[in-house]
mmCIF file with all atom_site columns, C-alpha atoms in Angstrom:
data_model
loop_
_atom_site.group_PDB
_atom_site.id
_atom_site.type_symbol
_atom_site.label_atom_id
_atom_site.label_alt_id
_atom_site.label_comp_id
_atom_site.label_asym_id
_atom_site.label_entity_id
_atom_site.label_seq_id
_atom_site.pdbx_PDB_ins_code
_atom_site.Cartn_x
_atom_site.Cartn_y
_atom_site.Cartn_z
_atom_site.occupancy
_atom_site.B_iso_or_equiv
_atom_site.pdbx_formal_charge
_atom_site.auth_seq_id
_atom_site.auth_comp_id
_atom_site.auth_asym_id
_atom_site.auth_atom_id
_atom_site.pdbx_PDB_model_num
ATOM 1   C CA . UNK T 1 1   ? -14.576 -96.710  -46.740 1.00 0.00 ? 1   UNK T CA 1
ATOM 2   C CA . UNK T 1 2   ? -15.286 -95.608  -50.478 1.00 0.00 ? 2   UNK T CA 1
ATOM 3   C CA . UNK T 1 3   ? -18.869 -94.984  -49.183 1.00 0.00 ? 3   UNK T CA 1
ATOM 4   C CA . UNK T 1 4   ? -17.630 -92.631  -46.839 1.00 0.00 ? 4   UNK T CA 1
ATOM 5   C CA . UNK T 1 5   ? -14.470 -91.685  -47.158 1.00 0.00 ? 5   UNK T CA 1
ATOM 6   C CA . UNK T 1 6   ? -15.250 -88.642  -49.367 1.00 0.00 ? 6   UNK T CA 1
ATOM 7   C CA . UNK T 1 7   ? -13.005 -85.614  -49.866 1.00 0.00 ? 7   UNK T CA 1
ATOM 8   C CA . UNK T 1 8   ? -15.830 -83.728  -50.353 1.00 0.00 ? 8   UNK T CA 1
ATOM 9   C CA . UNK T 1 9   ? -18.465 -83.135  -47.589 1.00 0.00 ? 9   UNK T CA 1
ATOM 10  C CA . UNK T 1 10  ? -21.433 -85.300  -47.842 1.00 0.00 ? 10  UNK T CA 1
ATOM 11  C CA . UNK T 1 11  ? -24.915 -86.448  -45.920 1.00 0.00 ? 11  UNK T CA 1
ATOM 12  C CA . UNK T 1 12  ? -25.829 -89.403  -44.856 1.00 0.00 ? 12  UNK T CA 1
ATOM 13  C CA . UNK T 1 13  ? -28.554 -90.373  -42.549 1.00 0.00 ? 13  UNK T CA 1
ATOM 14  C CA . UNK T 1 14  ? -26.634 -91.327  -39.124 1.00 0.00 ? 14  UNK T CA 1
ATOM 15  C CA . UNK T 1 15  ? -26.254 -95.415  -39.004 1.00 0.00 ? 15  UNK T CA 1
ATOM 16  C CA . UNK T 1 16  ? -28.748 -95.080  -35.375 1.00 0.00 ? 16  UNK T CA 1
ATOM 17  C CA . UNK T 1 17  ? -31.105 -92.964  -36.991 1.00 0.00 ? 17  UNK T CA 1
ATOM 18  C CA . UNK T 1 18  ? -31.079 -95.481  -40.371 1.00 0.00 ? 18  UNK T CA 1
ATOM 19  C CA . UNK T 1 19  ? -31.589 -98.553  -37.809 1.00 0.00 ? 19  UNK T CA 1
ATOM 20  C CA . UNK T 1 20  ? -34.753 -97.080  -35.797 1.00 0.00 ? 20  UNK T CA 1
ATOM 21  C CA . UNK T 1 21  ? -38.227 -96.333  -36.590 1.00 0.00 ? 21  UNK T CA 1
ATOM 22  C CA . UNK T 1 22  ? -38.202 -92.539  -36.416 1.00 0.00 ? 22  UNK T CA 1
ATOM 23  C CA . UNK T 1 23  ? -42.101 -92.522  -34.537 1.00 0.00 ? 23  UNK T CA 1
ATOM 24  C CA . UNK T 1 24  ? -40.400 -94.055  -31.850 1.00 0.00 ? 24  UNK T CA 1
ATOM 25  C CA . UNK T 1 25  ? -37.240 -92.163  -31.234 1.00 0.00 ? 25  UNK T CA 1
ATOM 26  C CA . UNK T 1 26  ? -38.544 -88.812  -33.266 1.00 0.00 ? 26  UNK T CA 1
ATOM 27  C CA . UNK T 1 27  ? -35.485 -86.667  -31.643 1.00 0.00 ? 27  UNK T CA 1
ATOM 28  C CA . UNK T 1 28  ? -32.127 -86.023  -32.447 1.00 0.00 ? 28  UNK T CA 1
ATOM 29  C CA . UNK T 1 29  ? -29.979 -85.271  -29.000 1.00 0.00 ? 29  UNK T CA 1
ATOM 30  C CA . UNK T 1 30  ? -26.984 -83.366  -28.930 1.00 0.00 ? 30  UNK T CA 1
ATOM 31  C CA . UNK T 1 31  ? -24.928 -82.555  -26.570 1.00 0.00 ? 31  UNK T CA 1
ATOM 32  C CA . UNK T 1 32  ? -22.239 -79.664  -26.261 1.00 0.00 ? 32  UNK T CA 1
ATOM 33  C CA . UNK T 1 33  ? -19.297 -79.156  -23.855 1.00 0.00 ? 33  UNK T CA 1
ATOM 34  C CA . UNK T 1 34  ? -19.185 -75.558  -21.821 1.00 0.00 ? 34  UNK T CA 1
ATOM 35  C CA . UNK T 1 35  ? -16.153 -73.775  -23.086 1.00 0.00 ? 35  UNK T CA 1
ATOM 36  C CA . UNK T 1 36  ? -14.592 -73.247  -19.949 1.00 0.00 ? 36  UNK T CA 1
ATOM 37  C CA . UNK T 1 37  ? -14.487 -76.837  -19.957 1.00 0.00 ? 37  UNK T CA 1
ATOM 38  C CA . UNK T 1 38  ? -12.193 -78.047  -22.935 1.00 0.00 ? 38  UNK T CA 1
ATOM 39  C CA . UNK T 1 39  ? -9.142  -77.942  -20.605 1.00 0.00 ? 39  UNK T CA 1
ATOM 40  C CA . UNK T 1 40  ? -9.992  -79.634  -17.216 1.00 0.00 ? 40  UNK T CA 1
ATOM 41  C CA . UNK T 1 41  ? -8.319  -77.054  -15.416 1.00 0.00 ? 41  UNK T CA 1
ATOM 42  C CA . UNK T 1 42  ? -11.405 -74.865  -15.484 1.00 0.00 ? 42  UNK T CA 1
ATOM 43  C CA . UNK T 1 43  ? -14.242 -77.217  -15.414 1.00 0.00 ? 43  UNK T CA 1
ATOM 44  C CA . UNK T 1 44  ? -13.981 -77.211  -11.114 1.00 0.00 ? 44  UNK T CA 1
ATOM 45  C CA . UNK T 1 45  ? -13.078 -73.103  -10.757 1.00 0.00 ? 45  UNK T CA 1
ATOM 46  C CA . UNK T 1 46  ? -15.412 -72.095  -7.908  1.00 0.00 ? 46  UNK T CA 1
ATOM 47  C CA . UNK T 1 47  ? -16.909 -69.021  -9.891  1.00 0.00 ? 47  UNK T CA 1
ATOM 48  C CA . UNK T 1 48  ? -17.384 -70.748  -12.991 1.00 0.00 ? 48  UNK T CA 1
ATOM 49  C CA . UNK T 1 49  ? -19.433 -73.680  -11.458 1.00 0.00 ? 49  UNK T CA 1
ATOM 50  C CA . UNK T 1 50  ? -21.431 -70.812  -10.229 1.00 0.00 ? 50  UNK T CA 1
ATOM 51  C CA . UNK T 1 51  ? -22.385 -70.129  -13.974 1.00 0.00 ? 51  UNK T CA 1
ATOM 52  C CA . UNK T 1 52  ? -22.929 -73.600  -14.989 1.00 0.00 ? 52  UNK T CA 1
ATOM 53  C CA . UNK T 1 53  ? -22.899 -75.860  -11.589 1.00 0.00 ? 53  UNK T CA 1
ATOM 54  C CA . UNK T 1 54  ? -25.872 -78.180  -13.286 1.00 0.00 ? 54  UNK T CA 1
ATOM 55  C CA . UNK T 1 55  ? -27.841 -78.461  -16.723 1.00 0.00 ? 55  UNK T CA 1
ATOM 56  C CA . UNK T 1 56  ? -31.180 -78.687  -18.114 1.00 0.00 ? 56  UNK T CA 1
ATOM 57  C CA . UNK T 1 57  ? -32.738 -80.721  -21.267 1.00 0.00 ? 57  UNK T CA 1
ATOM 58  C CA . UNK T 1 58  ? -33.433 -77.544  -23.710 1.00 0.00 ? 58  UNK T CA 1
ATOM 59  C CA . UNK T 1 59  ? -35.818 -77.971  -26.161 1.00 0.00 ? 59  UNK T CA 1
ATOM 60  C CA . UNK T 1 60  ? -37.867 -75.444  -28.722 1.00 0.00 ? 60  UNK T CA 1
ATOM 61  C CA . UNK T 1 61  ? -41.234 -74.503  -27.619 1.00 0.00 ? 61  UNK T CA 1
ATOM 62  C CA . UNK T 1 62  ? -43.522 -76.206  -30.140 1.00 0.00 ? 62  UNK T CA 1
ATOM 63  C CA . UNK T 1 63  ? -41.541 -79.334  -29.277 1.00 0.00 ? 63  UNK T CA 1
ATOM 64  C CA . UNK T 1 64  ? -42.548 -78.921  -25.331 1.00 0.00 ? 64  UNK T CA 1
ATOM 65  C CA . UNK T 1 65  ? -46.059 -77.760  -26.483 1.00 0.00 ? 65  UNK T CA 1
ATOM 66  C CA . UNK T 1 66  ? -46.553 -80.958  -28.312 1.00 0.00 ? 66  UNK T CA 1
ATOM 67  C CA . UNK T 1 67  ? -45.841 -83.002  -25.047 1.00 0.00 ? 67  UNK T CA 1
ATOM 68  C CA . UNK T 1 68  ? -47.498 -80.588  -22.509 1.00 0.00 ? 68  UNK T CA 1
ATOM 69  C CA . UNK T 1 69  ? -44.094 -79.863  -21.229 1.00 0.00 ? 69  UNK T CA 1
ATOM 70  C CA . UNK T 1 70  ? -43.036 -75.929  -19.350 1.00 0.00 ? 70  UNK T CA 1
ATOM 71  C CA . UNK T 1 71  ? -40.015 -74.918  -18.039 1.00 0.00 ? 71  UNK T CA 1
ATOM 72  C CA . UNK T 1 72  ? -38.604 -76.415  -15.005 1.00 0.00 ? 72  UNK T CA 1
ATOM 73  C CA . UNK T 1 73  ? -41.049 -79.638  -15.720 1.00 0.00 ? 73  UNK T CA 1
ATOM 74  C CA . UNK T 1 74  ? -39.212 -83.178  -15.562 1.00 0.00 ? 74  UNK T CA 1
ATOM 75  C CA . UNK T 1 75  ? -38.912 -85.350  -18.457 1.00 0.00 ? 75  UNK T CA 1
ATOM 76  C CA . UNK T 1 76  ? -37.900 -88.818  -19.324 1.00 0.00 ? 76  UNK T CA 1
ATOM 77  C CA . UNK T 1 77  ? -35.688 -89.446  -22.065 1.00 0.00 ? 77  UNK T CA 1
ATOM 78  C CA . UNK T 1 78  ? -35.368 -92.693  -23.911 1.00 0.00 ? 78  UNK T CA 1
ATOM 79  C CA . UNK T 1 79  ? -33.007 -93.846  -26.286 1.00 0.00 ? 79  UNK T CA 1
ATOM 80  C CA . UNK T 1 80  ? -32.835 -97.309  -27.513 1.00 0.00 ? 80  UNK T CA 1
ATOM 81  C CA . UNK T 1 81  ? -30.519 -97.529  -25.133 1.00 0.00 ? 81  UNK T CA 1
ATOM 82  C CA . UNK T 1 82  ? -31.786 -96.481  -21.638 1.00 0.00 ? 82  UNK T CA 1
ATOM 83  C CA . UNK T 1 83  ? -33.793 -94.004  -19.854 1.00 0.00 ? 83  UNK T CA 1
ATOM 84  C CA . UNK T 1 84  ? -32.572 -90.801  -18.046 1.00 0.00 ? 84  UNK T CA 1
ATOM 85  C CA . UNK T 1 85  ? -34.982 -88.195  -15.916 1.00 0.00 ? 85  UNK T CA 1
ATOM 86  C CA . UNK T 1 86  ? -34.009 -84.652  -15.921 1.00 0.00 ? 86  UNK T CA 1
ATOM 87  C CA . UNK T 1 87  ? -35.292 -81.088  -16.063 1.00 0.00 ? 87  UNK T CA 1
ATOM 88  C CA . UNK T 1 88  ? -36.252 -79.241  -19.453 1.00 0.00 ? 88  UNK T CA 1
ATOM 89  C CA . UNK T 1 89  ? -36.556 -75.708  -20.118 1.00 0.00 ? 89  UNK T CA 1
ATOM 90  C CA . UNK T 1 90  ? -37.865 -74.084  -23.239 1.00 0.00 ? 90  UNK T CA 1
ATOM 91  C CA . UNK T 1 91  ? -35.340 -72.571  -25.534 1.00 0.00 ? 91  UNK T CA 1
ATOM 92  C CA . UNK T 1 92  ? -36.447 -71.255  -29.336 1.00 0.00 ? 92  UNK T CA 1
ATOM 93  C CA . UNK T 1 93  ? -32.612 -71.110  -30.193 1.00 0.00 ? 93  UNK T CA 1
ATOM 94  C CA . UNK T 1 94  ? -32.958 -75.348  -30.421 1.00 0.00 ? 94  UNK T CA 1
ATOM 95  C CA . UNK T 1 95  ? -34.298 -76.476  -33.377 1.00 0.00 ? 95  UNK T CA 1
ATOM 96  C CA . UNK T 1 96  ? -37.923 -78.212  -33.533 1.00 0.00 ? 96  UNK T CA 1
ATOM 97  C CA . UNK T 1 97  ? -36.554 -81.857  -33.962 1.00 0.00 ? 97  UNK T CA 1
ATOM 98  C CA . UNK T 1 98  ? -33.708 -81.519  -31.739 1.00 0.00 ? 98  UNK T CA 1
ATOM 99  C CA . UNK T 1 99  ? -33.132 -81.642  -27.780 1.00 0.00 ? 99  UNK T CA 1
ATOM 100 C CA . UNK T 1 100 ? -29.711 -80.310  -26.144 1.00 0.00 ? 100 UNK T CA 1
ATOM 101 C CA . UNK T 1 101 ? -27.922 -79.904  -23.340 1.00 0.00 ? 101 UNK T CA 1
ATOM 102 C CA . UNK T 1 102 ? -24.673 -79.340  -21.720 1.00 0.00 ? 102 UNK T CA 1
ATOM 103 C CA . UNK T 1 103 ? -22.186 -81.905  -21.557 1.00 0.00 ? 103 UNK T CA 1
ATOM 104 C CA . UNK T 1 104 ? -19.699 -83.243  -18.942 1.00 0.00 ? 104 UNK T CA 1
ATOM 105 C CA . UNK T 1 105 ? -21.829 -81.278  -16.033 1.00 0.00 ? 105 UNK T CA 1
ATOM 106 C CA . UNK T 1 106 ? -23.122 -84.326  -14.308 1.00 0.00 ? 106 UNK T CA 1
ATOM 107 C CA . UNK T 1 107 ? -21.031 -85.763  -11.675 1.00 0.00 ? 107 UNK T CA 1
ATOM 108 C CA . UNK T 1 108 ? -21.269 -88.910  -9.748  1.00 0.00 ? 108 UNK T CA 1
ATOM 109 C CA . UNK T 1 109 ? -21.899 -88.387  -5.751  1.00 0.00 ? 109 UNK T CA 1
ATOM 110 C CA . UNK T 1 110 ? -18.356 -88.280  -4.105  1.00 0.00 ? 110 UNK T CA 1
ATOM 111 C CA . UNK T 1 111 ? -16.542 -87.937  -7.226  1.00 0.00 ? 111 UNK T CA 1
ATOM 112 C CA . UNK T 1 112 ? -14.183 -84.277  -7.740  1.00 0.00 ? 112 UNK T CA 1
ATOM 113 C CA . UNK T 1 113 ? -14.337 -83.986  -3.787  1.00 0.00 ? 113 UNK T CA 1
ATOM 114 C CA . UNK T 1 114 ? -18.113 -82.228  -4.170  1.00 0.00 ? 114 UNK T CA 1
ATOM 115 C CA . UNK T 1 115 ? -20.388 -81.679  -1.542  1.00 0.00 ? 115 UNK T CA 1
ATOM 116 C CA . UNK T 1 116 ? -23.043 -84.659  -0.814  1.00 0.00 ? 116 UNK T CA 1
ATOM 117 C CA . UNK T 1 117 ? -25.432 -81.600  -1.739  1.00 0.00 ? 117 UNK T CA 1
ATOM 118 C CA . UNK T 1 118 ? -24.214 -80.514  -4.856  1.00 0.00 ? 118 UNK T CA 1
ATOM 119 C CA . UNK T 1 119 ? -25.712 -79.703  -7.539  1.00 0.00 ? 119 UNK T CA 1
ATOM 120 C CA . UNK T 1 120 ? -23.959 -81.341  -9.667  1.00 0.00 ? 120 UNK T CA 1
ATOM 121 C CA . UNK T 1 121 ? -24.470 -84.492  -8.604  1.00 0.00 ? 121 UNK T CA 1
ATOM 122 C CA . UNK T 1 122 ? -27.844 -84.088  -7.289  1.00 0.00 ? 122 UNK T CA 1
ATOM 123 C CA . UNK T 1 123 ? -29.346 -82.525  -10.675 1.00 0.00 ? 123 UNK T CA 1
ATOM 124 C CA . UNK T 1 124 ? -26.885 -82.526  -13.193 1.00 0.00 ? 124 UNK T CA 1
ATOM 125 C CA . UNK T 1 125 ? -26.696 -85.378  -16.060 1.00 0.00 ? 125 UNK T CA 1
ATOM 126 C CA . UNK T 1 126 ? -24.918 -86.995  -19.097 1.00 0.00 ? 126 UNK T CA 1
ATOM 127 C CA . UNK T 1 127 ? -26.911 -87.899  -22.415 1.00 0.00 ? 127 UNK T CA 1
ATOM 128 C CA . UNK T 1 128 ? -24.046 -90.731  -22.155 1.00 0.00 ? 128 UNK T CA 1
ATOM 129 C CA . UNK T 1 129 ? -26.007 -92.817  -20.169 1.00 0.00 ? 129 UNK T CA 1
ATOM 130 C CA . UNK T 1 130 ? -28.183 -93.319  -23.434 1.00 0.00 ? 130 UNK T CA 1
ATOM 131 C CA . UNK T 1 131 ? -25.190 -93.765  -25.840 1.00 0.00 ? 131 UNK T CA 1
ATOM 132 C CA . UNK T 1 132 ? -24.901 -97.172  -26.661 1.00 0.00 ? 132 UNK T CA 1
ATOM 133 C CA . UNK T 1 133 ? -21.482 -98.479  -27.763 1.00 0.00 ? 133 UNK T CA 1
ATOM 134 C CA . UNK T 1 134 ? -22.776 -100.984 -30.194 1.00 0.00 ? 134 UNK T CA 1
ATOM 135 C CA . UNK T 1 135 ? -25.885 -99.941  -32.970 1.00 0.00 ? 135 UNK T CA 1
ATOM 136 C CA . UNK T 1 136 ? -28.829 -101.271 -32.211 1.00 0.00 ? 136 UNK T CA 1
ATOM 137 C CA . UNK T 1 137 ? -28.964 -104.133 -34.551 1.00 0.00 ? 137 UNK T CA 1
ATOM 138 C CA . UNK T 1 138 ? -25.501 -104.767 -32.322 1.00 0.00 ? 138 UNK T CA 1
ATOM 139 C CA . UNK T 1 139 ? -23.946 -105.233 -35.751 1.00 0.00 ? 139 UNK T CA 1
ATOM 140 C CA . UNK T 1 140 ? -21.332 -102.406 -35.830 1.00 0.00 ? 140 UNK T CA 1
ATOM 141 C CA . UNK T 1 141 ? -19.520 -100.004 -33.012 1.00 0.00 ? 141 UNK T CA 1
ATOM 142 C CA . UNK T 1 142 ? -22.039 -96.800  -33.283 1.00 0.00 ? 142 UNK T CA 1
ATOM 143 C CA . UNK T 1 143 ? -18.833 -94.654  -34.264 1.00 0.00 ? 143 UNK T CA 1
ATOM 144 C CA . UNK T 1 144 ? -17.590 -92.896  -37.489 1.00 0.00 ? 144 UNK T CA 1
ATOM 145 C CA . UNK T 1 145 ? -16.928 -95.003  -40.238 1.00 0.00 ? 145 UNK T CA 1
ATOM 146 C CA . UNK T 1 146 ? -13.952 -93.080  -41.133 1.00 0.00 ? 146 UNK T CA 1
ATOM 147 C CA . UNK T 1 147 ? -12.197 -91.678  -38.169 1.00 0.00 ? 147 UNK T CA 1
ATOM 148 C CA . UNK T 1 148 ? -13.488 -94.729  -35.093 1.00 0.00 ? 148 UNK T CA 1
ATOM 149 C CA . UNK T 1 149 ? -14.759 -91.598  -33.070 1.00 0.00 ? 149 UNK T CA 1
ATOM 150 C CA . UNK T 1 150 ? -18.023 -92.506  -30.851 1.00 0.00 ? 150 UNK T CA 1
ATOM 151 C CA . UNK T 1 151 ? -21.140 -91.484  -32.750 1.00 0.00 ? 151 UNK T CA 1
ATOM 152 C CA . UNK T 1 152 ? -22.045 -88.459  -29.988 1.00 0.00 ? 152 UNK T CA 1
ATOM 153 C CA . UNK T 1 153 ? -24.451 -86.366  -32.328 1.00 0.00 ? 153 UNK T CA 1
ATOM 154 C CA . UNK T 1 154 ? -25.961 -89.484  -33.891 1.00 0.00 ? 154 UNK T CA 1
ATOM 155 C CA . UNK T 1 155 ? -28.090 -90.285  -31.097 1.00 0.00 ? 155 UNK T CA 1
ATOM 156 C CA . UNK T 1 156 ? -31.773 -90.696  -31.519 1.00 0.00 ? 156 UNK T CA 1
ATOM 157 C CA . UNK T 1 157 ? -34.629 -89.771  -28.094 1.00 0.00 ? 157 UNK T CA 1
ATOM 158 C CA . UNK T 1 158 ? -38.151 -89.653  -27.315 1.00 0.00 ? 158 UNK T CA 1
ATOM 159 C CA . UNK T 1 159 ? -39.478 -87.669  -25.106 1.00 0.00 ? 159 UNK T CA 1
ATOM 160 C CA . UNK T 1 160 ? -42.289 -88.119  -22.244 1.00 0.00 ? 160 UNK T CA 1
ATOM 161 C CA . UNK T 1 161 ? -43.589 -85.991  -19.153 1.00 0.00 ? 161 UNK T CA 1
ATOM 162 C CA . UNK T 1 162 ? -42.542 -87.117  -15.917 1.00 0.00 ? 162 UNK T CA 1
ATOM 163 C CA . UNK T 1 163 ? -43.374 -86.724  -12.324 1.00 0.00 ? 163 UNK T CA 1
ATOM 164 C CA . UNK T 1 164 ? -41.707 -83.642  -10.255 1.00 0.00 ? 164 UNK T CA 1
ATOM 165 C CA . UNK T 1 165 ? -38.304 -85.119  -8.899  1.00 0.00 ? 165 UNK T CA 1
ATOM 166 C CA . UNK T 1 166 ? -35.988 -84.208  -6.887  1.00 0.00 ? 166 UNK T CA 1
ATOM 167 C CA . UNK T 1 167 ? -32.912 -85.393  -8.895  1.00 0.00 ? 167 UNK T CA 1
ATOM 168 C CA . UNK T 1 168 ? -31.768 -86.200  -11.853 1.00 0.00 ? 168 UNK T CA 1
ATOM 169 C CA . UNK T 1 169 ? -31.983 -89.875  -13.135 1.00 0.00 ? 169 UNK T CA 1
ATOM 170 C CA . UNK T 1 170 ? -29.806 -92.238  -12.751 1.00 0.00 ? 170 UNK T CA 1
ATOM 171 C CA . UNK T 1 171 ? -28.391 -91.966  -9.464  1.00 0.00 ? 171 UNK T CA 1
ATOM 172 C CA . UNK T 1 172 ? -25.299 -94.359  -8.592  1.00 0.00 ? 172 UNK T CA 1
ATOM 173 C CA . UNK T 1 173 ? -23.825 -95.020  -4.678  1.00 0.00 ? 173 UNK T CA 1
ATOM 174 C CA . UNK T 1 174 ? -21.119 -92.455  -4.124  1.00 0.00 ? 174 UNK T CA 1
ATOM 175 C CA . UNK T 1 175 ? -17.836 -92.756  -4.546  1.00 0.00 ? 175 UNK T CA 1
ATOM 176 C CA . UNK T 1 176 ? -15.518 -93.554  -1.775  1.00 0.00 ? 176 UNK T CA 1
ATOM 177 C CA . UNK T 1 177 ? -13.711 -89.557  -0.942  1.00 0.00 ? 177 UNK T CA 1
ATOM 178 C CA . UNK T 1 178 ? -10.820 -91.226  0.530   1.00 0.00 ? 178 UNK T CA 1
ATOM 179 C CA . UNK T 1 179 ? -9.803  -94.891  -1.334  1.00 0.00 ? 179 UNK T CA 1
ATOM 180 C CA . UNK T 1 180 ? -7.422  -97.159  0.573   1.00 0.00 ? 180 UNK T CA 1
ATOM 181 C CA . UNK T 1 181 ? -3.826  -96.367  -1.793  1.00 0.00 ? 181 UNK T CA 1
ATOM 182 C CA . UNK T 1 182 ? -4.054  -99.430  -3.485  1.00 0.00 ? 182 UNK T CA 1
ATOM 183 C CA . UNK T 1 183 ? -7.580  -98.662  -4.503  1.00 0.00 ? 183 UNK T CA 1
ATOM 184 C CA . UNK T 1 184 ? -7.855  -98.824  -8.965  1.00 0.00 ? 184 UNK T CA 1
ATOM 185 C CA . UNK T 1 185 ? -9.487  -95.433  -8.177  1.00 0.00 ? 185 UNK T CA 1
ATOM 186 C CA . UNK T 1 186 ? -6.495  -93.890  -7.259  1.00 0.00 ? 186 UNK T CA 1
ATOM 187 C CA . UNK T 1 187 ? -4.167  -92.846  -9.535  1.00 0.00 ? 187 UNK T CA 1
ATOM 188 C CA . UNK T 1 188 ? -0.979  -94.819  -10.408 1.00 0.00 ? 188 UNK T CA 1
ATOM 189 C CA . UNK T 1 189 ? -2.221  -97.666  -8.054  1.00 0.00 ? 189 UNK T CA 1
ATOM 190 C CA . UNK T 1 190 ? -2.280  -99.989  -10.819 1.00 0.00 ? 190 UNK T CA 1
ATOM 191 C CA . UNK T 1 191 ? 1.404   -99.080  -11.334 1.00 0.00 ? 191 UNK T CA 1
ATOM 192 C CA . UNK T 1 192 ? 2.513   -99.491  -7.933  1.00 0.00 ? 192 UNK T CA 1
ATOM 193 C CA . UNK T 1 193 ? 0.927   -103.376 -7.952  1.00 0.00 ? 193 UNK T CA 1
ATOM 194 C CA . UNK T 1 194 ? 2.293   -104.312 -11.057 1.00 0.00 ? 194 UNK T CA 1
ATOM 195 C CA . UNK T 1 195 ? 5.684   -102.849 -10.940 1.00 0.00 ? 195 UNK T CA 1
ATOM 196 C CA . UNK T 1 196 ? 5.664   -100.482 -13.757 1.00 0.00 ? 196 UNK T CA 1
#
């Protein structure tokens, strides 16, 4: 706490970052939520999923260059970790050492009452697959020292061409549309068996 509990803004390098070897996770990944998506009355509105119905791995051009990457090619992305395969597209708003993307796009098949087809589901993703809740030494929660709060900008990526896909990676078995009422998916079910 007296390291970083400082009334005063101050740098450090993030406690990821300090635990890998930069050559093999050169890339800081951030991830932003849509503003029509703060209150989760919007994120489903039929004309705004029109805007922003799936997302893409931006990154600046010199970064693609250096990896041989174009718009609209696939990419993996590694973290410490685990892997996810998605689409990039060249942005030179992103700085060189930095990928983004949208957050809270990516949907599980079945889940929100989507279409098997959408694209959500079929193309959209979460960097959260490659958050891990532990640091990789697994000595301390990757969170804030101060505040507890899940280390989201602190993660650390490579970067390497894929082949064309179809979807985004990973994929999961969708989720049951209709589960039996005393299913933990629905809500309050765990009230109703307990009582409370």
């Amino acid at each position: 706490m007296a390291a970083y509990f400082d009334p005063l803004p101050i740098w450090y390098e993030p406690f990821e970052g300090a635990q890998l070897e930069s050559t093999r996770f050169p890339l800081s990944a951030v991830t932003q939520r849509p503003p029509f998506m703060y209150h989760a009355w919007g994120s489903q509105n039929a004309w705004l999923r029109q805007i922003t119905a799936r997302n893409f791995l931006y990154l600046h051009p010199d970064t693609a260059a250096r990896h041989g990457l174009a718009d609209d090619d696939w990419v993996h992305v590694d973290s410490h970790h685990g892997r996810i395969t998605v689409q990039c597209r060249l942005a030179g708003n992103v700085q060189p050492d930095t990928v983004w993307t949208w957050n809270a796009i990516g949907k599980r098949r079945g889940a929100w009452k989507l279409s098997a087809d959408a694209p959500e589901s079929a193309k959209g993703f979460l960097l959260n697959h490659l958050i891990s809740d532990v640091l990789p030494r697994n000595d301390y929660a990757n969170a804030d020292p101060v505040t507890g709060q899940a280390a989201w900008f602190d993660l650390r990526v490579a970067i390497h061409k894929a082949e064309a896909g179809e979807v985004s990676l990973p994929q999961f078995a969708p989720l049951d549309a209709n589960p039996a009422p005393d299913s933990p998916l629905r809500y309050g079910a765990q009230f109703r068996k307990t009582g409370r």
